[in-house]
Amino acid sequence: MAPHPTPDATRLGPGHAVLAFDVGGTDTKSALVDASGRVLGLRRTPTPLDSADPAGTIVASLAVLAREHLAAAPGIVPVAAGVSVPGLVDELAGIGMFASNLGWRDAPIRSIAETALGLPVAFGHDVRAAGDAEHRLGAARGYGDVVVLAIGTGIASALVLGGRPYAGGGFAGEIGHSLADPLGERCPCGAIGCLETIASAGAIARRYAAASGTPVGGAREVLDAATAGDPLARRVWDDAVEALAEAIARLVAILAPEAVVIGGGLAQAGPALFGPLGARLDALLSFHRRPALVHAELGDDAGLLGTALAARDLAGARRDGDSA
Amino acid sequence: MAPHPTPDATRLGPGHAVLAFDVGGTDTKSALVDASGRVLGLRRTPTPLDSADPAGTIVASLAVLAREHLAAAPGIVPVAAGVSVPGLVDELAGIGMFASNLGWRDAPIRSIAETALGLPVAFGHDVRAAGDAEHRLGAARGYGDVVVLAIGTGIASALVLGGRPYAGGGFAGEIGHSLADPLGERCPCGAIGCLETIASAGAIARRYAAASGTPVGGAREVLDAATAGDPLARRVWDDAVEALAEAIARLVAILAPEAVVIGGGLAQAGPALFGPLGARLDALLSFHRRPALVHAELGDDAGLLGTALAARDLAGARRDGDSA
């Protein structure tokens, strides 16, 4: 596993003390943020899976984590918690609509988390939380219209349009499940030729293994093989870059973001990704507004930081409401 | 030319009296709107082309039209004007950035129109004005997240996201210039395989004529030939429907609009368009939010009505400002 650096201690700045939970399909990241903005006790624990009561079991595990964080930092009293989850999320209603890895459907996660944690809960979507953190603290800062793309096992995105996050009722940003190849393979989502069947880090490794008969540890190995002259690896890598460039070009025609911030495992390829991606994008566009292609800044913890920001926003809004 | 009905006299409702100009590549529509919302003297005149001073010449023609409208309706005193133009438009800056048919680049049209008309001018984009009218008065009413698609000679769209128009600095909504076929023909815009080279009413007629050697008057004739069993016409029509369905499916993955409102000449095909388009869209989507496909309501005058609404908004804001 990649090293897991502690986020810049000053990044979040002063504000309310909050708990933050970024629930992933495999692991859950959690931390306590103090009033000075320090991220305390950041840890990664396996997300419990329970097909009988997926949401209830996960929320119960968050309550256990909360007690442990509080016990480790006596004197810090969080006034709100943030909980972010993957899948389809209706932030306004507080509902986890669907998460293929976790198994819930239309689960009222915000309300059960508020009961279990005894705190007001800012409930959100993991990738939109990460996008919000990149927009407020990271590589998307200063842009009014910006797309934050996370390319890892799958491909997802967060949209900031006119300076505000756009969620489309919880369904927006699913660029990983936009059509890339009408003659492509069926995606586990049920549609044909989704971008993430070609261009996610997971797809690159899987497609190379399937074509070569040689299992690989990840997309990085495919890139290394391509660089070393393996024509099969080159084709798999180039197909991924082309599909990403075409998807970004289509996004540009519709939304004209000033920048596309790219994070997730695949972004670690750096210039080997950004160079050819930019060149193909230039070739595909004409009069369009060409976005800057920018490497994400906050890394793996962007989702947790965004979740903490959302909890602080909620705490601030409640306090303002009290004093009004 | 299609008949040109007078818009519903009550559609705009009471408000400020304004002048409205919808400048098109061929014709300019203009009208005076009175305080009861009646659209008076609606007319269509050729847009003057002058490569030496394209914006100045067009604005001068609007001043002539303004005098004629005022002379025909003595006693009505407009307090603002709306001017909408095609191409790339920066509404905030009041700049016509580019319009291939009209020839300007970075023309400060709002300021020269304010001088020529002696009125505050709401300057905007023709398709976004039409989209705004559909959103406030027509088929897009009641939707918070909605795309209004105009399919005629070209294909353009207006986006309303989170209840507000989204312009992307003037570059958004260019779905007609999004990639539909990487192996397709070069679009006049310079890019390859743009949607409007396959699926606009103009492209359907042109592609059928090129493939069959038989000139046709428009997309309607191609549809009629397809319905009568002409396999070439069937292929051209089906290619257009497929390209539209794929483009809408991609739009849905990113933006998840509640509805896609379709207007312009091609929408007049009615069920012959909406039926297969909906069926293909259903086949292309999986967990996505399936938008309603809705026929535009305001027809050809949507752009003029939206332009009048923008002028009224501006007049209202100035009056509010005066009294503040």
Short mmCIF file of C-alpha atoms in Angstrom, two decimals, chain A residues 77-317:
data_model
loop_
_atom_site.label_atom_id
_atom_site.label_comp_id
_atom_site.label_asym_id
_atom_site.label_seq_id
_atom_site.Cartn_x
_atom_site.Cartn_y
_atom_site.Cartn_z
CA VAL A 77 -15.38 18.06 22.25
CA PRO A 78 -16.61 17.78 18.67
CA VAL A 79 -19.84 19.65 17.92
CA ALA A 80 -20.65 17.84 14.66
CA ALA A 81 -19.57 14.89 12.57
CA GLY A 82 -19.13 14.39 8.85
CA VAL A 83 -19.92 11.08 7.18
CA SER A 84 -19.16 10.55 3.49
CA VAL A 85 -19.97 7.41 1.56
CA PRO A 86 -19.55 6.17 -2.02
CA GLY A 87 -22.25 5.39 -4.56
CA LEU A 88 -25.37 7.42 -5.22
CA VAL A 89 -25.91 9.89 -2.41
CA ASP A 90 -28.71 12.36 -1.88
CA GLU A 91 -27.03 14.88 0.42
CA LEU A 92 -30.14 17.01 0.84
CA ALA A 93 -32.31 14.12 2.00
CA GLY A 94 -29.50 12.43 3.95
CA ILE A 95 -29.98 9.20 2.02
CA GLY A 96 -27.50 6.67 0.70
CA MET A 97 -29.45 5.68 -2.39
CA PHE A 98 -27.18 2.94 -3.66
CA ALA A 99 -23.65 1.65 -3.15
CA SER A 100 -22.77 -1.48 -5.07
CA ASN A 101 -19.88 -2.47 -2.79
CA LEU A 102 -21.69 -1.77 0.47
CA GLY A 103 -25.12 -3.05 -0.38
CA TRP A 104 -27.57 -0.47 0.86
CA ARG A 105 -30.52 1.00 -1.00
CA ASP A 106 -32.23 4.19 0.12
CA ALA A 107 -30.71 4.03 3.59
CA PRO A 108 -31.40 7.06 5.83
CA ILE A 109 -27.78 7.15 6.91
CA ARG A 110 -27.75 10.72 8.19
CA SER A 111 -30.50 10.13 10.70
CA ILE A 112 -29.16 6.81 11.98
CA ALA A 113 -25.68 8.32 12.25
CA GLU A 114 -27.02 11.31 14.20
CA THR A 115 -28.65 8.91 16.65
CA ALA A 116 -25.60 6.67 16.93
CA LEU A 117 -23.08 9.50 17.28
CA GLY A 118 -25.22 11.89 19.29
CA LEU A 119 -24.10 14.72 17.02
CA PRO A 120 -25.46 16.63 14.06
CA VAL A 121 -24.13 14.90 10.94
CA ALA A 122 -23.11 16.39 7.61
CA PHE A 123 -23.79 13.51 5.24
CA GLY A 124 -22.21 13.50 1.83
CA HIS A 125 -20.62 11.77 -1.11
CA ASP A 126 -16.97 10.72 -0.93
CA VAL A 127 -15.90 12.08 -4.30
CA ARG A 128 -17.87 15.30 -3.94
CA ALA A 129 -16.33 15.75 -0.48
CA ALA A 130 -12.88 15.29 -2.02
CA GLY A 131 -13.77 17.71 -4.80
CA ASP A 132 -14.96 20.26 -2.27
CA ALA A 133 -11.68 19.93 -0.36
CA GLU A 134 -9.66 20.37 -3.57
CA HIS A 135 -11.81 23.41 -4.40
CA ARG A 136 -11.45 25.06 -1.01
CA LEU A 137 -7.95 23.97 -0.04
CA GLY A 138 -6.23 22.29 -2.98
CA ALA A 139 -5.63 22.25 -6.71
CA ALA A 140 -9.11 23.48 -7.69
CA ARG A 141 -8.82 26.60 -5.54
CA GLY A 142 -9.68 29.82 -7.35
CA TYR A 143 -11.66 28.22 -10.17
CA GLY A 144 -15.37 28.96 -10.46
CA ASP A 145 -16.08 26.16 -12.95
CA VAL A 146 -13.99 23.08 -12.27
CA VAL A 147 -14.25 19.31 -12.46
CA VAL A 148 -12.32 17.12 -10.02
CA LEU A 149 -11.74 13.67 -11.49
CA ALA A 150 -10.75 10.70 -9.33
CA ILE A 151 -9.28 7.84 -11.34
CA GLY A 152 -8.61 4.72 -9.32
CA THR A 153 -10.44 1.40 -9.18
CA GLY A 154 -13.27 3.28 -10.86
CA ILE A 155 -13.66 6.81 -12.23
CA ALA A 156 -15.81 9.44 -10.58
CA SER A 157 -15.95 13.19 -10.56
CA ALA A 158 -17.14 16.15 -8.56
CA LEU A 159 -18.45 19.25 -10.31
CA VAL A 160 -18.15 22.82 -9.11
CA LEU A 161 -20.18 25.06 -11.40
CA GLY A 162 -20.58 28.78 -10.95
CA GLY A 163 -18.60 28.44 -7.72
CA ARG A 164 -20.96 25.91 -6.17
CA PRO A 165 -20.92 22.12 -5.91
CA TYR A 166 -23.40 20.54 -8.31
CA ALA A 167 -24.81 17.13 -7.38
CA GLY A 168 -27.74 16.62 -9.76
CA GLY A 169 -29.89 15.05 -7.06
CA GLY A 170 -26.97 12.76 -6.22
CA PHE A 171 -26.60 11.40 -9.76
CA ALA A 172 -24.19 13.91 -11.28
CA GLY A 173 -20.51 13.45 -12.06
CA GLU A 174 -20.71 9.80 -13.09
CA ILE A 175 -18.23 10.24 -15.91
CA GLY A 176 -16.91 6.73 -15.20
CA HIS A 177 -20.28 5.45 -16.30
CA SER A 178 -20.54 7.56 -19.43
CA LEU A 179 -20.38 5.85 -22.79
CA ALA A 180 -16.82 5.56 -24.11
CA ASP A 181 -17.15 2.69 -26.59
CA PRO A 182 -20.52 1.63 -28.00
CA LEU A 183 -18.91 -1.67 -29.05
CA GLY A 184 -17.15 -2.16 -25.72
CA GLU A 185 -17.65 -4.61 -22.90
CA ARG A 186 -20.53 -4.60 -20.47
CA CYS A 187 -19.79 -2.69 -17.27
CA PRO A 188 -20.85 -4.17 -13.92
CA CYS A 189 -23.30 -1.22 -13.74
CA GLY A 190 -25.25 -2.80 -16.61
CA ALA A 191 -24.41 -0.34 -19.36
CA ILE A 192 -22.13 -1.01 -22.34
CA GLY A 193 -18.68 0.49 -22.85
CA CYS A 194 -18.46 2.74 -19.77
CA LEU A 195 -15.33 4.87 -19.52
CA GLU A 196 -14.19 3.07 -16.40
CA THR A 197 -14.12 -0.30 -18.23
CA ILE A 198 -11.26 1.15 -20.32
CA ALA A 199 -9.54 3.96 -18.48
CA SER A 200 -9.64 3.32 -14.74
CA ALA A 201 -6.45 2.11 -13.07
CA GLY A 202 -8.32 -1.11 -12.37
CA ALA A 203 -9.36 -1.56 -16.01
CA ILE A 204 -5.84 -0.92 -17.30
CA ALA A 205 -4.44 -3.69 -15.11
CA ARG A 206 -7.31 -6.03 -15.86
CA ARG A 207 -7.25 -5.48 -19.63
CA TYR A 208 -3.53 -5.98 -19.83
CA ALA A 209 -3.73 -9.17 -17.77
CA ALA A 210 -6.56 -10.49 -19.94
CA ALA A 211 -4.79 -9.66 -23.21
CA SER A 212 -1.33 -10.88 -22.17
CA GLY A 213 -2.26 -13.73 -19.86
CA THR A 214 0.14 -12.14 -17.34
CA PRO A 215 -1.35 -10.86 -14.09
CA VAL A 216 -0.06 -7.42 -13.06
CA GLY A 217 -0.15 -5.62 -9.74
CA GLY A 218 -1.65 -2.44 -11.15
CA ALA A 219 -1.75 0.19 -13.86
CA ARG A 220 1.73 1.38 -12.93
CA GLU A 221 3.17 -1.94 -14.08
CA VAL A 222 1.34 -1.63 -17.38
CA LEU A 223 2.76 1.85 -17.87
CA ASP A 224 6.25 0.60 -17.03
CA ALA A 225 5.88 -2.26 -19.52
CA ALA A 226 4.64 0.16 -22.19
CA THR A 227 7.59 2.44 -21.55
CA ALA A 228 9.89 -0.57 -21.85
CA GLY A 229 8.50 -1.33 -25.29
CA ASP A 230 5.77 -3.93 -24.66
CA PRO A 231 3.33 -3.26 -27.54
CA LEU A 232 0.37 -4.84 -25.75
CA ALA A 233 0.93 -2.67 -22.69
CA ARG A 234 1.32 0.35 -24.97
CA ARG A 235 -2.02 -0.36 -26.63
CA VAL A 236 -3.85 -0.82 -23.33
CA TRP A 237 -2.32 2.39 -21.92
CA ASP A 238 -2.97 4.41 -25.09
CA ASP A 239 -6.57 3.19 -25.26
CA ALA A 240 -7.07 4.43 -21.72
CA VAL A 241 -5.55 7.83 -22.45
CA GLU A 242 -7.62 8.18 -25.64
CA ALA A 243 -10.86 7.27 -23.85
CA LEU A 244 -10.07 9.74 -21.06
CA ALA A 245 -9.22 12.49 -23.56
CA GLU A 246 -12.45 11.91 -25.47
CA ALA A 247 -14.51 11.92 -22.27
CA ILE A 248 -12.86 15.14 -21.08
CA ALA A 249 -13.36 16.72 -24.52
CA ARG A 250 -17.08 15.93 -24.32
CA LEU A 251 -17.23 17.34 -20.82
CA VAL A 252 -15.53 20.48 -22.07
CA ALA A 253 -18.06 20.96 -24.87
CA ILE A 254 -20.92 20.80 -22.37
CA LEU A 255 -19.54 22.42 -19.22
CA ALA A 256 -16.42 24.32 -20.32
CA PRO A 257 -14.64 24.02 -16.96
CA GLU A 258 -11.65 26.28 -16.47
CA ALA A 259 -9.73 23.31 -15.08
CA VAL A 260 -9.93 19.57 -14.73
CA VAL A 261 -8.19 18.42 -11.57
CA ILE A 262 -7.11 14.80 -11.75
CA GLY A 263 -6.43 12.69 -8.69
CA GLY A 264 -6.64 9.07 -7.67
CA GLY A 265 -4.11 6.32 -8.25
CA LEU A 266 -3.74 6.86 -11.98
CA ALA A 267 -2.73 10.50 -11.52
CA GLN A 268 0.44 9.26 -9.82
CA ALA A 269 1.67 8.42 -13.34
CA GLY A 270 2.29 12.18 -13.58
CA PRO A 271 3.67 13.43 -16.92
CA ALA A 272 3.19 9.98 -18.52
CA LEU A 273 -0.54 10.60 -18.10
CA PHE A 274 -0.85 14.38 -18.22
CA GLY A 275 1.41 14.82 -21.27
CA PRO A 276 -0.39 12.59 -23.79
CA LEU A 277 -3.78 13.44 -22.28
CA GLY A 278 -3.21 17.14 -22.86
CA ALA A 279 -1.95 16.54 -26.39
CA ARG A 280 -4.99 14.46 -27.33
CA LEU A 281 -7.31 17.00 -25.73
CA ASP A 282 -5.74 19.78 -27.79
CA ALA A 283 -6.29 17.70 -30.93
CA LEU A 284 -9.94 16.99 -30.09
CA LEU A 285 -10.98 20.56 -29.27
CA SER A 286 -11.43 23.54 -31.59
CA PHE A 287 -13.04 26.80 -30.36
CA HIS A 288 -13.80 25.29 -26.98
CA ARG A 289 -12.45 26.64 -23.71
CA ARG A 290 -9.39 24.43 -23.13
CA PRO A 291 -9.25 23.57 -19.44
CA ALA A 292 -6.02 23.42 -17.50
CA LEU A 293 -5.24 19.80 -16.57
CA VAL A 294 -4.06 19.97 -12.99
CA HIS A 295 -2.76 17.32 -10.62
CA ALA A 296 -4.83 17.00 -7.45
CA GLU A 297 -3.03 18.32 -4.36
CA LEU A 298 -4.63 16.73 -1.36
CA GLY A 299 -4.01 13.13 -2.27
CA ASP A 300 -5.70 10.26 -0.58
CA ASP A 301 -7.06 12.31 2.30
CA ALA A 302 -9.06 14.76 0.19
CA GLY A 303 -12.29 12.91 0.97
CA LEU A 304 -11.68 12.99 4.71
CA LEU A 305 -10.71 16.67 4.65
CA GLY A 306 -13.81 17.56 2.64
CA THR A 307 -15.92 15.58 5.09
CA ALA A 308 -14.42 17.53 7.98
CA LEU A 309 -15.12 20.79 6.13
CA ALA A 310 -18.75 19.77 5.66
CA ALA A 311 -19.07 18.97 9.36
CA ARG A 312 -17.60 22.37 10.22
CA ASP A 313 -19.99 24.09 7.80
CA LEU A 314 -22.90 22.33 9.48
CA ALA A 315 -21.68 23.25 12.94
CA GLY A 316 -21.25 26.86 11.86
CA ALA A 317 -24.72 27.01 10.34
#
